[in-house]
Amino acid sequence: MTELIIEVEDKSILASLKKILSNLDGVKVRKNTSRRKTGIELALEDVEAGRVFTAKDADDLIRQCLE
């Protein structure tokens, strides 16, 4: 099976486009199954990209936040 991704900017044509594609033999239209990343996945991406900071204690953390 070959998958084709079509990006549609004008959402007003989306319903008719789905109807046309569904009427073609051998073509199935399905919803986008992508999912949102979890908080831990986003946090791990931050760590990998170096978007982290350190504080030696709570007072240091508060001081850094207020600067």
PDB file of N, CA and C in Angstrom:
ATOM      1  N   MET A   1       0.842  -1.170   0.000  1.00  0.00           N
ATOM      2  CA  MET A   1       0.000   0.000   0.000  1.00  0.00           C
ATOM      3  C   MET A   1       0.891   1.238   0.000  1.00  0.00           C
ATOM      4  N   THR A   2       0.539   2.196  -0.821  1.00  0.00           N
ATOM      5  CA  THR A   2       1.245   3.463  -0.897  1.00  0.00           C
ATOM      6  C   THR A   2       0.424   4.526  -0.190  1.00  0.00           C
ATOM      7  N   GLU A   3       1.094   5.361   0.578  1.00  0.00           N
ATOM      8  CA  GLU A   3       0.412   6.421   1.301  1.00  0.00           C
ATOM      9  C   GLU A   3       0.769   7.759   0.689  1.00  0.00           C
ATOM     10  N   LEU A   4      -0.247   8.596   0.514  1.00  0.00           N
ATOM     11  CA  LEU A   4      -0.059   9.922  -0.050  1.00  0.00           C
ATOM     12  C   LEU A   4      -0.618  10.939   0.932  1.00  0.00           C
ATOM     13  N   ILE A   5       0.169  11.909   1.285  1.00  0.00           N
ATOM     14  CA  ILE A   5      -0.278  12.948   2.208  1.00  0.00           C
ATOM     15  C   ILE A   5      -0.560  14.203   1.399  1.00  0.00           C
ATOM     16  N   ILE A   6      -1.776  14.727   1.547  1.00  0.00           N
ATOM     17  CA  ILE A   6      -2.185  15.933   0.825  1.00  0.00           C
ATOM     18  C   ILE A   6      -2.428  17.029   1.846  1.00  0.00           C
ATOM     19  N   GLU A   7      -1.766  18.154   1.672  1.00  0.00           N
ATOM     20  CA  GLU A   7      -1.979  19.287   2.559  1.00  0.00           C
ATOM     21  C   GLU A   7      -2.955  20.244   1.882  1.00  0.00           C
ATOM     22  N   VAL A   8      -4.035  20.570   2.585  1.00  0.00           N
ATOM     23  CA  VAL A   8      -5.072  21.431   2.036  1.00  0.00           C
ATOM     24  C   VAL A   8      -5.107  22.727   2.837  1.00  0.00           C
ATOM     25  N   GLU A   9      -4.872  23.852   2.167  1.00  0.00           N
ATOM     26  CA  GLU A   9      -4.897  25.142   2.845  1.00  0.00           C
ATOM     27  C   GLU A   9      -6.318  25.673   2.983  1.00  0.00           C
ATOM     28  N   ASP A  10      -7.151  25.476   1.968  1.00  0.00           N
ATOM     29  CA  ASP A  10      -8.526  25.978   1.979  1.00  0.00           C
ATOM     30  C   ASP A  10      -9.445  24.886   2.523  1.00  0.00           C
ATOM     31  N   LYS A  11      -9.806  24.983   3.799  1.00  0.00           N
ATOM     32  CA  LYS A  11     -10.599  23.940   4.444  1.00  0.00           C
ATOM     33  C   LYS A  11     -12.009  23.840   3.887  1.00  0.00           C
ATOM     34  N   SER A  12     -12.458  24.843   3.148  1.00  0.00           N
ATOM     35  CA  SER A  12     -13.814  24.801   2.602  1.00  0.00           C
ATOM     36  C   SER A  12     -13.957  23.728   1.517  1.00  0.00           C
ATOM     37  N   ILE A  13     -12.863  23.310   0.892  1.00  0.00           N
ATOM     38  CA  ILE A  13     -12.936  22.276  -0.143  1.00  0.00           C
ATOM     39  C   ILE A  13     -12.675  20.882   0.411  1.00  0.00           C
ATOM     40  N   LEU A  14     -12.372  20.792   1.680  1.00  0.00           N
ATOM     41  CA  LEU A  14     -11.970  19.520   2.271  1.00  0.00           C
ATOM     42  C   LEU A  14     -13.052  18.451   2.160  1.00  0.00           C
ATOM     43  N   ALA A  15     -14.305  18.787   2.456  1.00  0.00           N
ATOM     44  CA  ALA A  15     -15.386  17.801   2.407  1.00  0.00           C
ATOM     45  C   ALA A  15     -15.576  17.251   0.999  1.00  0.00           C
ATOM     46  N   SER A  16     -15.582  18.136   0.000  1.00  0.00           N
ATOM     47  CA  SER A  16     -15.770  17.654  -1.373  1.00  0.00           C
ATOM     48  C   SER A  16     -14.556  16.861  -1.853  1.00  0.00           C
ATOM     49  N   LEU A  17     -13.371  17.241  -1.423  1.00  0.00           N
ATOM     50  CA  LEU A  17     -12.169  16.497  -1.794  1.00  0.00           C
ATOM     51  C   LEU A  17     -12.202  15.091  -1.211  1.00  0.00           C
ATOM     52  N   LYS A  18     -12.609  14.972   0.045  1.00  0.00           N
ATOM     53  CA  LYS A  18     -12.734  13.651   0.672  1.00  0.00           C
ATOM     54  C   LYS A  18     -13.744  12.788  -0.070  1.00  0.00           C
ATOM     55  N   LYS A  19     -14.856  13.393  -0.474  1.00  0.00           N
ATOM     56  CA  LYS A  19     -15.909  12.648  -1.188  1.00  0.00           C
ATOM     57  C   LYS A  19     -15.399  12.146  -2.531  1.00  0.00           C
ATOM     58  N   ILE A  20     -14.695  13.004  -3.254  1.00  0.00           N
ATOM     59  CA  ILE A  20     -14.145  12.618  -4.561  1.00  0.00           C
ATOM     60  C   ILE A  20     -13.146  11.483  -4.407  1.00  0.00           C
ATOM     61  N   LEU A  21     -12.232  11.605  -3.448  1.00  0.00           N
ATOM     62  CA  LEU A  21     -11.211  10.576  -3.254  1.00  0.00           C
ATOM     63  C   LEU A  21     -11.823   9.256  -2.787  1.00  0.00           C
ATOM     64  N   SER A  22     -12.858   9.330  -1.950  1.00  0.00           N
ATOM     65  CA  SER A  22     -13.505   8.111  -1.459  1.00  0.00           C
ATOM     66  C   SER A  22     -14.205   7.346  -2.565  1.00  0.00           C
ATOM     67  N   ASN A  23     -14.624   8.042  -3.608  1.00  0.00           N
ATOM     68  CA  ASN A  23     -15.321   7.389  -4.727  1.00  0.00           C
ATOM     69  C   ASN A  23     -14.373   6.677  -5.684  1.00  0.00           C
ATOM     70  N   LEU A  24     -13.084   6.874  -5.544  1.00  0.00           N
ATOM     71  CA  LEU A  24     -12.116   6.184  -6.398  1.00  0.00           C
ATOM     72  C   LEU A  24     -11.895   4.767  -5.887  1.00  0.00           C
ATOM     73  N   ASP A  25     -11.848   3.801  -6.800  1.00  0.00           N
ATOM     74  CA  ASP A  25     -11.607   2.410  -6.417  1.00  0.00           C
ATOM     75  C   ASP A  25     -10.200   2.270  -5.826  1.00  0.00           C
ATOM     76  N   GLY A  26     -10.127   1.581  -4.704  1.00  0.00           N
ATOM     77  CA  GLY A  26      -8.840   1.307  -4.082  1.00  0.00           C
ATOM     78  C   GLY A  26      -8.284   2.448  -3.242  1.00  0.00           C
ATOM     79  N   VAL A  27      -9.062   3.515  -3.056  1.00  0.00           N
ATOM     80  CA  VAL A  27      -8.593   4.649  -2.274  1.00  0.00           C
ATOM     81  C   VAL A  27      -9.404   4.727  -0.991  1.00  0.00           C
ATOM     82  N   LYS A  28      -8.717   4.837   0.120  1.00  0.00           N
ATOM     83  CA  LYS A  28      -9.363   5.013   1.413  1.00  0.00           C
ATOM     84  C   LYS A  28      -8.927   6.348   1.984  1.00  0.00           C
ATOM     85  N   VAL A  29      -9.877   7.071   2.563  1.00  0.00           N
ATOM     86  CA  VAL A  29      -9.569   8.328   3.224  1.00  0.00           C
ATOM     87  C   VAL A  29      -9.665   8.073   4.717  1.00  0.00           C
ATOM     88  N   ARG A  30      -8.596   8.406   5.440  1.00  0.00           N
ATOM     89  CA  ARG A  30      -8.623   8.192   6.877  1.00  0.00           C
ATOM     90  C   ARG A  30      -8.101   9.432   7.576  1.00  0.00           C
ATOM     91  N   LYS A  31      -8.476   9.562   8.823  1.00  0.00           N
ATOM     92  CA  LYS A  31      -8.071  10.724   9.603  1.00  0.00           C
ATOM     93  C   LYS A  31      -6.586  10.656   9.909  1.00  0.00           C
ATOM     94  N   ASN A  32      -6.026  11.826  10.149  1.00  0.00           N
ATOM     95  CA  ASN A  32      -4.634  11.923  10.553  1.00  0.00           C
ATOM     96  C   ASN A  32      -4.495  11.278  11.929  1.00  0.00           C
ATOM     97  N   THR A  33      -3.609  10.326  12.037  1.00  0.00           N
ATOM     98  CA  THR A  33      -3.458   9.595  13.293  1.00  0.00           C
ATOM     99  C   THR A  33      -2.261  10.067  14.107  1.00  0.00           C
ATOM    100  N   SER A  34      -1.709  11.234  13.757  1.00  0.00           N
ATOM    101  CA  SER A  34      -0.576  11.718  14.538  1.00  0.00           C
ATOM    102  C   SER A  34      -1.055  12.109  15.931  1.00  0.00           C
ATOM    103  N   ARG A  35      -0.186  11.971  16.884  1.00  0.00           N
ATOM    104  CA  ARG A  35      -0.565  12.261  18.250  1.00  0.00           C
ATOM    105  C   ARG A  35       0.319  13.368  18.802  1.00  0.00           C
ATOM    106  N   ARG A  36      -0.183  13.996  19.842  1.00  0.00           N
ATOM    107  CA  ARG A  36       0.599  15.036  20.495  1.00  0.00           C
ATOM    108  C   ARG A  36       1.665  14.390  21.373  1.00  0.00           C
ATOM    109  N   LYS A  37       2.782  15.060  21.476  1.00  0.00           N
ATOM    110  CA  LYS A  37       3.871  14.544  22.305  1.00  0.00           C
ATOM    111  C   LYS A  37       3.513  14.723  23.776  1.00  0.00           C
ATOM    112  N   THR A  38       3.929  13.765  24.583  1.00  0.00           N
ATOM    113  CA  THR A  38       3.688  13.849  26.017  1.00  0.00           C
ATOM    114  C   THR A  38       4.663  14.838  26.642  1.00  0.00           C
ATOM    115  N   GLY A  39       4.387  15.219  27.860  1.00  0.00           N
ATOM    116  CA  GLY A  39       5.249  16.157  28.571  1.00  0.00           C
ATOM    117  C   GLY A  39       6.662  15.634  28.729  1.00  0.00           C
ATOM    118  N   ILE A  40       6.786  14.347  29.005  1.00  0.00           N
ATOM    119  CA  ILE A  40       8.126  13.776  29.181  1.00  0.00           C
ATOM    120  C   ILE A  40       8.886  13.768  27.860  1.00  0.00           C
ATOM    121  N   GLU A  41       8.192  13.521  26.735  1.00  0.00           N
ATOM    122  CA  GLU A  41       8.849  13.557  25.430  1.00  0.00           C
ATOM    123  C   GLU A  41       9.351  14.970  25.124  1.00  0.00           C
ATOM    124  N   LEU A  42       8.533  15.980  25.428  1.00  0.00           N
ATOM    125  CA  LEU A  42       8.955  17.365  25.216  1.00  0.00           C
ATOM    126  C   LEU A  42      10.129  17.724  26.121  1.00  0.00           C
ATOM    127  N   ALA A  43      10.082  17.257  27.370  1.00  0.00           N
ATOM    128  CA  ALA A  43      11.174  17.540  28.305  1.00  0.00           C
ATOM    129  C   ALA A  43      12.477  16.895  27.840  1.00  0.00           C
ATOM    130  N   LEU A  44      12.401  15.667  27.340  1.00  0.00           N
ATOM    131  CA  LEU A  44      13.610  14.994  26.854  1.00  0.00           C
ATOM    132  C   LEU A  44      14.180  15.707  25.632  1.00  0.00           C
ATOM    133  N   GLU A  45      13.308  16.248  24.782  1.00  0.00           N
ATOM    134  CA  GLU A  45      13.785  17.031  23.644  1.00  0.00           C
ATOM    135  C   GLU A  45      14.513  18.286  24.130  1.00  0.00           C
ATOM    136  N   ASP A  46      13.985  18.924  25.183  1.00  0.00           N
ATOM    137  CA  ASP A  46      14.651  20.095  25.757  1.00  0.00           C
ATOM    138  C   ASP A  46      16.045  19.732  26.259  1.00  0.00           C
ATOM    139  N   VAL A  47      16.163  18.602  26.930  1.00  0.00           N
ATOM    140  CA  VAL A  47      17.465  18.165  27.448  1.00  0.00           C
ATOM    141  C   VAL A  47      18.431  17.920  26.297  1.00  0.00           C
ATOM    142  N   GLU A  48      17.974  17.231  25.264  1.00  0.00           N
ATOM    143  CA  GLU A  48      18.840  16.939  24.115  1.00  0.00           C
ATOM    144  C   GLU A  48      19.285  18.215  23.408  1.00  0.00           C
ATOM    145  N   ALA A  49      18.411  19.224  23.381  1.00  0.00           N
ATOM    146  CA  ALA A  49      18.742  20.476  22.703  1.00  0.00           C
ATOM    147  C   ALA A  49      19.507  21.442  23.612  1.00  0.00           C
ATOM    148  N   GLY A  50      19.698  21.068  24.868  1.00  0.00           N
ATOM    149  CA  GLY A  50      20.454  21.913  25.781  1.00  0.00           C
ATOM    150  C   GLY A  50      19.643  23.046  26.394  1.00  0.00           C
ATOM    151  N   ARG A  51      18.326  22.950  26.335  1.00  0.00           N
ATOM    152  CA  ARG A  51      17.474  24.001  26.908  1.00  0.00           C
ATOM    153  C   ARG A  51      17.172  23.692  28.377  1.00  0.00           C
ATOM    154  N   VAL A  52      18.226  23.640  29.179  1.00  0.00           N
ATOM    155  CA  VAL A  52      18.103  23.343  30.603  1.00  0.00           C
ATOM    156  C   VAL A  52      18.986  24.304  31.386  1.00  0.00           C
ATOM    157  N   PHE A  53      18.713  24.452  32.658  1.00  0.00           N
ATOM    158  CA  PHE A  53      19.579  25.218  33.531  1.00  0.00           C
ATOM    159  C   PHE A  53      19.629  24.511  34.872  1.00  0.00           C
ATOM    160  N   THR A  54      20.619  24.871  35.677  1.00  0.00           N
ATOM    161  CA  THR A  54      20.775  24.227  36.975  1.00  0.00           C
ATOM    162  C   THR A  54      20.795  25.280  38.074  1.00  0.00           C
ATOM    163  N   ALA A  55      20.402  24.846  39.244  1.00  0.00           N
ATOM    164  CA  ALA A  55      20.452  25.693  40.433  1.00  0.00           C
ATOM    165  C   ALA A  55      20.977  24.840  41.570  1.00  0.00           C
ATOM    166  N   LYS A  56      21.793  25.446  42.453  1.00  0.00           N
ATOM    167  CA  LYS A  56      22.380  24.658  43.538  1.00  0.00           C
ATOM    168  C   LYS A  56      21.399  24.411  44.675  1.00  0.00           C
ATOM    169  N   ASP A  57      20.393  25.310  44.813  1.00  0.00           N
ATOM    170  CA  ASP A  57      19.350  25.106  45.820  1.00  0.00           C
ATOM    171  C   ASP A  57      18.134  25.961  45.462  1.00  0.00           C
ATOM    172  N   ALA A  58      17.104  25.918  46.298  1.00  0.00           N
ATOM    173  CA  ALA A  58      15.869  26.643  46.011  1.00  0.00           C
ATOM    174  C   ALA A  58      16.101  28.155  45.957  1.00  0.00           C
ATOM    175  N   ASP A  59      16.950  28.660  46.832  1.00  0.00           N
ATOM    176  CA  ASP A  59      17.231  30.104  46.831  1.00  0.00           C
ATOM    177  C   ASP A  59      17.893  30.520  45.520  1.00  0.00           C
ATOM    178  N   ASP A  60      18.824  29.699  45.029  1.00  0.00           N
ATOM    179  CA  ASP A  60      19.482  29.983  43.766  1.00  0.00           C
ATOM    180  C   ASP A  60      18.479  29.937  42.623  1.00  0.00           C
ATOM    181  N   LEU A  61      17.564  28.998  42.662  1.00  0.00           N
ATOM    182  CA  LEU A  61      16.523  28.890  41.624  1.00  0.00           C
ATOM    183  C   LEU A  61      15.653  30.145  41.608  1.00  0.00           C
ATOM    184  N   ILE A  62      15.199  30.591  42.771  1.00  0.00           N
ATOM    185  CA  ILE A  62      14.372  31.795  42.850  1.00  0.00           C
ATOM    186  C   ILE A  62      15.149  33.007  42.364  1.00  0.00           C
ATOM    187  N   ARG A  63      16.413  33.117  42.758  1.00  0.00           N
ATOM    188  CA  ARG A  63      17.241  34.234  42.315  1.00  0.00           C
ATOM    189  C   ARG A  63      17.374  34.266  40.789  1.00  0.00           C
ATOM    190  N   GLN A  64      17.584  33.090  40.180  1.00  0.00           N
ATOM    191  CA  GLN A  64      17.716  33.010  38.715  1.00  0.00           C
ATOM    192  C   GLN A  64      16.408  33.387  38.029  1.00  0.00           C
ATOM    193  N   CYS A  65      15.277  33.001  38.616  1.00  0.00           N
ATOM    194  CA  CYS A  65      13.976  33.309  38.020  1.00  0.00           C
ATOM    195  C   CYS A  65      13.674  34.803  38.073  1.00  0.00           C
ATOM    196  N   LEU A  66      14.151  35.471  39.110  1.00  0.00           N
ATOM    197  CA  LEU A  66      13.860  36.894  39.280  1.00  0.00           C
ATOM    198  C   LEU A  66      14.815  37.792  38.506  1.00  0.00           C
ATOM    199  N   GLU A  67      15.903  37.246  38.032  1.00  0.00           N
ATOM    200  CA  GLU A  67      16.874  38.068  37.284  1.00  0.00           C
ATOM    201  C   GLU A  67      16.392  38.352  35.891  1.00  0.00           C
TER     202      GLU A  67
END
